[in-house]
PDB file of C-alpha atoms in Angstrom:
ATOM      1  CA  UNK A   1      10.078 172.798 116.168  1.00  0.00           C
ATOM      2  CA  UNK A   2      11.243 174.724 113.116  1.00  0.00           C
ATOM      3  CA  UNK A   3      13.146 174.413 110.234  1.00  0.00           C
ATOM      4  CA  UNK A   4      15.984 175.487 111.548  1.00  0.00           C
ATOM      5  CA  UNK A   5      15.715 173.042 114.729  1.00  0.00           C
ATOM      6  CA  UNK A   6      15.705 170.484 111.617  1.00  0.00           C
ATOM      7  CA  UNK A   7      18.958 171.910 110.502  1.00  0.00           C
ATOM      8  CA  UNK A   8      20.469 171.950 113.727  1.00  0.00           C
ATOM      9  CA  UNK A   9      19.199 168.045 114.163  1.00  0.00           C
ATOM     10  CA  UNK A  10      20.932 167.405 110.890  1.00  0.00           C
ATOM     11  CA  UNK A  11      24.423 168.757 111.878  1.00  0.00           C
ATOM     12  CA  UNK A  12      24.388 166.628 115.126  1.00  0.00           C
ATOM     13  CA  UNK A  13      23.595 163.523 112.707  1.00  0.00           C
ATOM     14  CA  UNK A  14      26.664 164.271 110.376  1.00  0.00           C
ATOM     15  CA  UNK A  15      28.553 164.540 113.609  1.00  0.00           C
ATOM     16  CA  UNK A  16      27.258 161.660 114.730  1.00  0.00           C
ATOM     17  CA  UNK A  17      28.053 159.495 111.473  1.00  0.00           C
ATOM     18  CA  UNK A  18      31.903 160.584 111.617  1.00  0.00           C
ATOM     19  CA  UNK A  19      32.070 159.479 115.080  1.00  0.00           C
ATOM     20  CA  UNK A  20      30.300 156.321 113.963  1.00  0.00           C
ATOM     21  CA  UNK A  21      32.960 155.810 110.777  1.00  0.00           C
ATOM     22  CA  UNK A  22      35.660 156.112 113.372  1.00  0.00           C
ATOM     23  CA  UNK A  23      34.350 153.153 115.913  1.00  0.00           C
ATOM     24  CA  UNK A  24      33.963 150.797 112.871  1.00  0.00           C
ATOM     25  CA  UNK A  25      36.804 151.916 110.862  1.00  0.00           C
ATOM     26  CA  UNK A  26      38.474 151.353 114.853  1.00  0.00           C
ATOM     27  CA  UNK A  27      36.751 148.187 115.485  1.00  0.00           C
ATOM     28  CA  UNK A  28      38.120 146.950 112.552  1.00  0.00           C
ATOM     29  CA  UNK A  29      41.592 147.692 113.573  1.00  0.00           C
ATOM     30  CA  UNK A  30      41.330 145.579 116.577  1.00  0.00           C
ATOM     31  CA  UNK A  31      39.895 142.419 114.558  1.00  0.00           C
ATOM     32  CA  UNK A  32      42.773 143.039 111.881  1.00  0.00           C
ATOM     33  CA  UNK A  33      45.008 142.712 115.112  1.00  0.00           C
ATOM     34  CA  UNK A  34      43.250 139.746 116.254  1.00  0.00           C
ATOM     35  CA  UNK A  35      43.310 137.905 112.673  1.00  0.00           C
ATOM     36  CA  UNK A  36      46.789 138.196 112.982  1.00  0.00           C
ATOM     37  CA  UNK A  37      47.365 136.163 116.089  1.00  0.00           C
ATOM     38  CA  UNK A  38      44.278 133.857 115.059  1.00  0.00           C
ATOM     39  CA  UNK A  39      46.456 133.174 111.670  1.00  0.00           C
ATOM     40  CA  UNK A  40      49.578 132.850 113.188  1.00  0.00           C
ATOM     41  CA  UNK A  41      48.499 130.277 115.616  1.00  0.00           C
ATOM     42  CA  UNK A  42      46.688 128.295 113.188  1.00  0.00           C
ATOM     43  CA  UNK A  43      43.413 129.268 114.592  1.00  0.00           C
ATOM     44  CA  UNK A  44      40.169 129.702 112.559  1.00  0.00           C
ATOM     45  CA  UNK A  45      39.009 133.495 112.372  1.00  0.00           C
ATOM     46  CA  UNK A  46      35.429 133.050 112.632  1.00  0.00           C
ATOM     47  CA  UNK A  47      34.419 131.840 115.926  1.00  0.00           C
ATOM     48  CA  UNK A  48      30.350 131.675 116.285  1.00  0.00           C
ATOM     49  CA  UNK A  49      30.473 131.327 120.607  1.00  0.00           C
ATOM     50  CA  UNK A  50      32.614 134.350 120.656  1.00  0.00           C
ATOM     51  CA  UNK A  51      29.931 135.961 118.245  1.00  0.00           C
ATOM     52  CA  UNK A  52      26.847 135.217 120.077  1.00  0.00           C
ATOM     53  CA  UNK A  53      28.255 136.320 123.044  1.00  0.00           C
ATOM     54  CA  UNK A  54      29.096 139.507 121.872  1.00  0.00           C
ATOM     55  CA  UNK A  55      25.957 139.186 120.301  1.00  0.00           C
ATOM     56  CA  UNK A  56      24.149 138.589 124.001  1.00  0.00           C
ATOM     57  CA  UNK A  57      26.434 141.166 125.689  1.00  0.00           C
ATOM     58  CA  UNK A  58      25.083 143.776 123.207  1.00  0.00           C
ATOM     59  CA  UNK A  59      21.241 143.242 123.669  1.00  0.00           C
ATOM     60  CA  UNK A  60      21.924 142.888 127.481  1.00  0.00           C
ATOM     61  CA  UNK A  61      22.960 146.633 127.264  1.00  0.00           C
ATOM     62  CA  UNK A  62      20.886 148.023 124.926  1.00  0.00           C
ATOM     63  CA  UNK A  63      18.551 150.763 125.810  1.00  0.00           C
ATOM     64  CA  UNK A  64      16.811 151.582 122.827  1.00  0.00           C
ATOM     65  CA  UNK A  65      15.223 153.394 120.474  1.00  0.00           C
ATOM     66  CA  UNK A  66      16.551 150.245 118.773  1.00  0.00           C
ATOM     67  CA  UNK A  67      15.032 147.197 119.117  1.00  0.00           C
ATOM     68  CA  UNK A  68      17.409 144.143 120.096  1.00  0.00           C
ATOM     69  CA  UNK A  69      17.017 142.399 116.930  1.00  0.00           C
ATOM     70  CA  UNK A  70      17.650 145.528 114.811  1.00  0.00           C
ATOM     71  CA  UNK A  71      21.124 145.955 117.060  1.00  0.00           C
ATOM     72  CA  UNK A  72      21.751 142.147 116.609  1.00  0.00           C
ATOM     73  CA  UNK A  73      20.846 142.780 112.756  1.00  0.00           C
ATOM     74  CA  UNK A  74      23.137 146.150 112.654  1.00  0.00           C
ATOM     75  CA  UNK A  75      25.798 144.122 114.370  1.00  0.00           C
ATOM     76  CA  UNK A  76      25.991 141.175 112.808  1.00  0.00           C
ATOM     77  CA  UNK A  77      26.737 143.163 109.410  1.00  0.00           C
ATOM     78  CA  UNK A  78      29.719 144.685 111.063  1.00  0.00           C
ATOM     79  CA  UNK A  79      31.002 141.432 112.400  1.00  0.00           C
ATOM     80  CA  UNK A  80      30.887 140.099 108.671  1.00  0.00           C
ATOM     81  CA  UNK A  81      32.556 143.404 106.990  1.00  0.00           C
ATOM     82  CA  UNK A  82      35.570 142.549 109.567  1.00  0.00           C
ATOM     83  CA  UNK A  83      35.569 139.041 108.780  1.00  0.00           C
ATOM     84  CA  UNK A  84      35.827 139.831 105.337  1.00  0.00           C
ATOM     85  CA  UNK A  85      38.516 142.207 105.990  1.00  0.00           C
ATOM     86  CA  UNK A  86      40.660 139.888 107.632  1.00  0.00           C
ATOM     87  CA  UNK A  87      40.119 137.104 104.923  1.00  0.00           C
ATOM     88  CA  UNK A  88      41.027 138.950 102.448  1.00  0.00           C
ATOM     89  CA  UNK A  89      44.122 140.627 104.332  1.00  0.00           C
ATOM     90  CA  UNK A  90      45.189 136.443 105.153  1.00  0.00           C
ATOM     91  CA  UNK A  91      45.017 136.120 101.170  1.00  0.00           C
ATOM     92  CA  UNK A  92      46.817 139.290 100.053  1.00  0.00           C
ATOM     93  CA  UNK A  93      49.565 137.828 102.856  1.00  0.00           C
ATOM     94  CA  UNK A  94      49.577 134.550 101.109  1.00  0.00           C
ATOM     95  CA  UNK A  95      50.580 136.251  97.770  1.00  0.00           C
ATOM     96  CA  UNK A  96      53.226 138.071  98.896  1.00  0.00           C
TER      97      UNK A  96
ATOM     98  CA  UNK B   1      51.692 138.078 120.096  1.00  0.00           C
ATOM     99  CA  UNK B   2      50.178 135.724 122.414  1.00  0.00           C
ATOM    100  CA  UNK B   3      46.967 134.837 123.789  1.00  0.00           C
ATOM    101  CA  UNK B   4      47.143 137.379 126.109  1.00  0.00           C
ATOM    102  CA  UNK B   5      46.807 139.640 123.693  1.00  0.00           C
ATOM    103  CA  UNK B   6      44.184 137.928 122.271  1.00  0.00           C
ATOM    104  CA  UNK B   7      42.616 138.469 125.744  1.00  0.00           C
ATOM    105  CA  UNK B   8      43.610 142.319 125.862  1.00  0.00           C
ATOM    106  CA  UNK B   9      42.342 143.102 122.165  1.00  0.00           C
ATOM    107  CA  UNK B  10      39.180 140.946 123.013  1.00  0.00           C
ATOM    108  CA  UNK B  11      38.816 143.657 126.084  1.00  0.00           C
ATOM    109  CA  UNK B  12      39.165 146.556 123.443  1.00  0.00           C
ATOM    110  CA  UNK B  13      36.640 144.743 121.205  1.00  0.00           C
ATOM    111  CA  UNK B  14      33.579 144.745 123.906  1.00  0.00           C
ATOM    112  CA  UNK B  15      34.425 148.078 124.740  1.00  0.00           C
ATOM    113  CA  UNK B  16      34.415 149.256 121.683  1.00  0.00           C
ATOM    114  CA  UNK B  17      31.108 147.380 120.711  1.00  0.00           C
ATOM    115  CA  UNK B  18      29.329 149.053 123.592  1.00  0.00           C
ATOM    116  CA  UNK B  19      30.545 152.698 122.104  1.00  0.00           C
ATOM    117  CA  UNK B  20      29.481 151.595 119.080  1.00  0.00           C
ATOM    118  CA  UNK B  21      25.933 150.876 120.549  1.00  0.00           C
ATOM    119  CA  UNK B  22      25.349 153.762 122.052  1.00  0.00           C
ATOM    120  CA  UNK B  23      26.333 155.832 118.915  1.00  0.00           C
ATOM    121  CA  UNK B  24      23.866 153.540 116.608  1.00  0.00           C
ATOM    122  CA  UNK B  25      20.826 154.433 119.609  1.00  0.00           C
ATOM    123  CA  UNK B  26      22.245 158.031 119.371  1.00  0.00           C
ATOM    124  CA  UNK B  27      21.749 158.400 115.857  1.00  0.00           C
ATOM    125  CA  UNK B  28      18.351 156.952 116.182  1.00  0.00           C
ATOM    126  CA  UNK B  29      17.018 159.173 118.503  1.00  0.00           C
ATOM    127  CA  UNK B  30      18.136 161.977 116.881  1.00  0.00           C
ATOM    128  CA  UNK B  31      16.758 160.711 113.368  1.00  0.00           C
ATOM    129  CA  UNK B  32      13.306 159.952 115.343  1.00  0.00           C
ATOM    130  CA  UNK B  33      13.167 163.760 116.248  1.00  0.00           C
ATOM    131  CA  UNK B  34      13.861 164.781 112.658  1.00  0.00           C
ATOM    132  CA  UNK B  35      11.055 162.293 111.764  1.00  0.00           C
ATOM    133  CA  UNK B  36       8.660 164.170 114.306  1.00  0.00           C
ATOM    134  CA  UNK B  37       9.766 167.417 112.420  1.00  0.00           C
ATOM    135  CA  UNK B  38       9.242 166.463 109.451  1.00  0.00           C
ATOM    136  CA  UNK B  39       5.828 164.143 110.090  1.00  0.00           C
ATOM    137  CA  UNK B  40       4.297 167.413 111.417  1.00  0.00           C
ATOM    138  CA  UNK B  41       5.436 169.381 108.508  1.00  0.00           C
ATOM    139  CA  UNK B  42       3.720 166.780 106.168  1.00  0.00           C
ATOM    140  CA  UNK B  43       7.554 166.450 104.466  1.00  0.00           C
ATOM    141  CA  UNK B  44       8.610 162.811 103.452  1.00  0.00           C
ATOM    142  CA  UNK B  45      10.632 160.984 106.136  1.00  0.00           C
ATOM    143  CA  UNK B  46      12.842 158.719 103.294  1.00  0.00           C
ATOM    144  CA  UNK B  47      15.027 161.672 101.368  1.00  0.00           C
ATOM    145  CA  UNK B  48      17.582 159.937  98.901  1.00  0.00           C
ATOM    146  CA  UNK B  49      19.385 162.895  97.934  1.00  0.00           C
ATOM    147  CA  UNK B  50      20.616 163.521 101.450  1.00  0.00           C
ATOM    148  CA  UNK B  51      20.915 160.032 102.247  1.00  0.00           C
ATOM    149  CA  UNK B  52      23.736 160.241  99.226  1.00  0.00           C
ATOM    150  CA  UNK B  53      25.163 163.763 100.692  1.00  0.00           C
ATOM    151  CA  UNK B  54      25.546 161.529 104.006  1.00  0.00           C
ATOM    152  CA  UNK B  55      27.204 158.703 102.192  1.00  0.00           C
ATOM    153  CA  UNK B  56      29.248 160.873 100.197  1.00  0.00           C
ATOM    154  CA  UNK B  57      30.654 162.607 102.902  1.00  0.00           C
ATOM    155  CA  UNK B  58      31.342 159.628 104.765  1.00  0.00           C
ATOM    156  CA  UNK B  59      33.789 158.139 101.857  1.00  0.00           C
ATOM    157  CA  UNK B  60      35.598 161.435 101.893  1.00  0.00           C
ATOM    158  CA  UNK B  61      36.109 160.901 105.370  1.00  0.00           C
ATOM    159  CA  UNK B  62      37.172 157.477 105.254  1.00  0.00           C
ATOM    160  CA  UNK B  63      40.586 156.641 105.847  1.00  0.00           C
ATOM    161  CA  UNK B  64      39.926 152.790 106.110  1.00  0.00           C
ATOM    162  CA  UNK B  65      40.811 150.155 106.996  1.00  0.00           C
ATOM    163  CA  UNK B  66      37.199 149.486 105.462  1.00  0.00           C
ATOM    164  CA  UNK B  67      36.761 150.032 102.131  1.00  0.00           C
ATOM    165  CA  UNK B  68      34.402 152.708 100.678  1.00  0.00           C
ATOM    166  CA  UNK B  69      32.032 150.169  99.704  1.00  0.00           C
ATOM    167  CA  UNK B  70      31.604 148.531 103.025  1.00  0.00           C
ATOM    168  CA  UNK B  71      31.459 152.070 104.668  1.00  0.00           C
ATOM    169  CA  UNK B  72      28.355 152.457 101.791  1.00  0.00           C
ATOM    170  CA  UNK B  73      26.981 148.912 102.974  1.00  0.00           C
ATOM    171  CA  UNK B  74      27.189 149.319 106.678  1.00  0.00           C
ATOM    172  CA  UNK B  75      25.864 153.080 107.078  1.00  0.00           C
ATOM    173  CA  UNK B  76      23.022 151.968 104.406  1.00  0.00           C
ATOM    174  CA  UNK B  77      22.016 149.292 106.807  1.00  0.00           C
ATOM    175  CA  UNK B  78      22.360 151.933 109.746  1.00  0.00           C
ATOM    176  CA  UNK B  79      20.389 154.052 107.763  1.00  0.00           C
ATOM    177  CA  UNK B  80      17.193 152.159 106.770  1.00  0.00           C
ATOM    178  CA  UNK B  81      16.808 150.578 110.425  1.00  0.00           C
ATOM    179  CA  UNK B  82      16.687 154.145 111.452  1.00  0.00           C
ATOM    180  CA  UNK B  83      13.669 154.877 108.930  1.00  0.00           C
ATOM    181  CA  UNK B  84      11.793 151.916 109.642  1.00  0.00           C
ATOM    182  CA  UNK B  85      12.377 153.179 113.346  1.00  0.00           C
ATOM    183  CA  UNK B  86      10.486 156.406 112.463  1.00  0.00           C
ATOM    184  CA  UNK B  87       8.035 155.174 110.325  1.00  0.00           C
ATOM    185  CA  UNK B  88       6.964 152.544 113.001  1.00  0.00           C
ATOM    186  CA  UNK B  89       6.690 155.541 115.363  1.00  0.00           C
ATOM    187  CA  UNK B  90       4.446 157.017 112.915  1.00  0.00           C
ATOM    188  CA  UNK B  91       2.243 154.157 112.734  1.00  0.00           C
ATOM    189  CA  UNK B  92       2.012 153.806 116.413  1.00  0.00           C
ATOM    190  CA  UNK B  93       0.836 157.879 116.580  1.00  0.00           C
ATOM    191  CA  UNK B  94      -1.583 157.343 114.040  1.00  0.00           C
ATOM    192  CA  UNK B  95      -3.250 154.659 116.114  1.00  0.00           C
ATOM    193  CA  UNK B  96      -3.621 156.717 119.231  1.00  0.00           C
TER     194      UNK B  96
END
């Protein structure tokens, strides 16, 4: 392994982190989408079944390096920045 | 919109958690062979000026609907569970 190996490794990372900002920037899309209905229909946004299971189905698939609680840890901050999202999308609707 | 497509955006939300997963265990393997790299070069593994190149160029590249800030938050998190990935590998070589 040489310095430029370590160059090459750090080209796939940036790659790798734009795909990354995609999926979360697309992730949030979908719970924007889902807020919406949830709102409309009088339903509360943050549902904590529907979390852990995502939370379950997640760790059942994971094949590492992570470790399951550092993908439940990693995940659960992405479930919040949506949440937050939506909330404050439902309150910038209420002002209109 | 009805709960159907609750049901049909739920669908999209799985799948794309599962992409999401496999991008996160991606990035850490190829941050645990920079870590090998730079172990055996006797470089520091934790470099804050690139960790800022990486953040800056995600914000350039962010076209929402997350804010900058929560793209900062959420790759920092990424970030430092990758390091404490490599550093526990470390540890775990040192004790062979």
């Amino acid at each position: 392994m040489s310095t430029s190996d370590l160059e090459q490794l750090r080209t796939q990372l940036d790659d790798v982190n734009l795909q990354l900002l995609e999926l979360m920037n697309n992730r949030a899309e979908i719970v924007q989408q889902i807020g919406q209905i949830k709102f409309k229909q009088g339903m509360k946004v943050f549902d904590p079944i529907r979390e852990r299971e995502m939370l379950n189905h997640l760790v059942e698939h994971n094949h590492g390096p992570f470790e399951n609680k550092t993908v439940e840890h990693l995940f659960k901050e992405v479930f919040k920045a949506c949440l937050e999202l939506i909330e404050d999308d439902h309150r910038k609707a209420l002002l209109v």
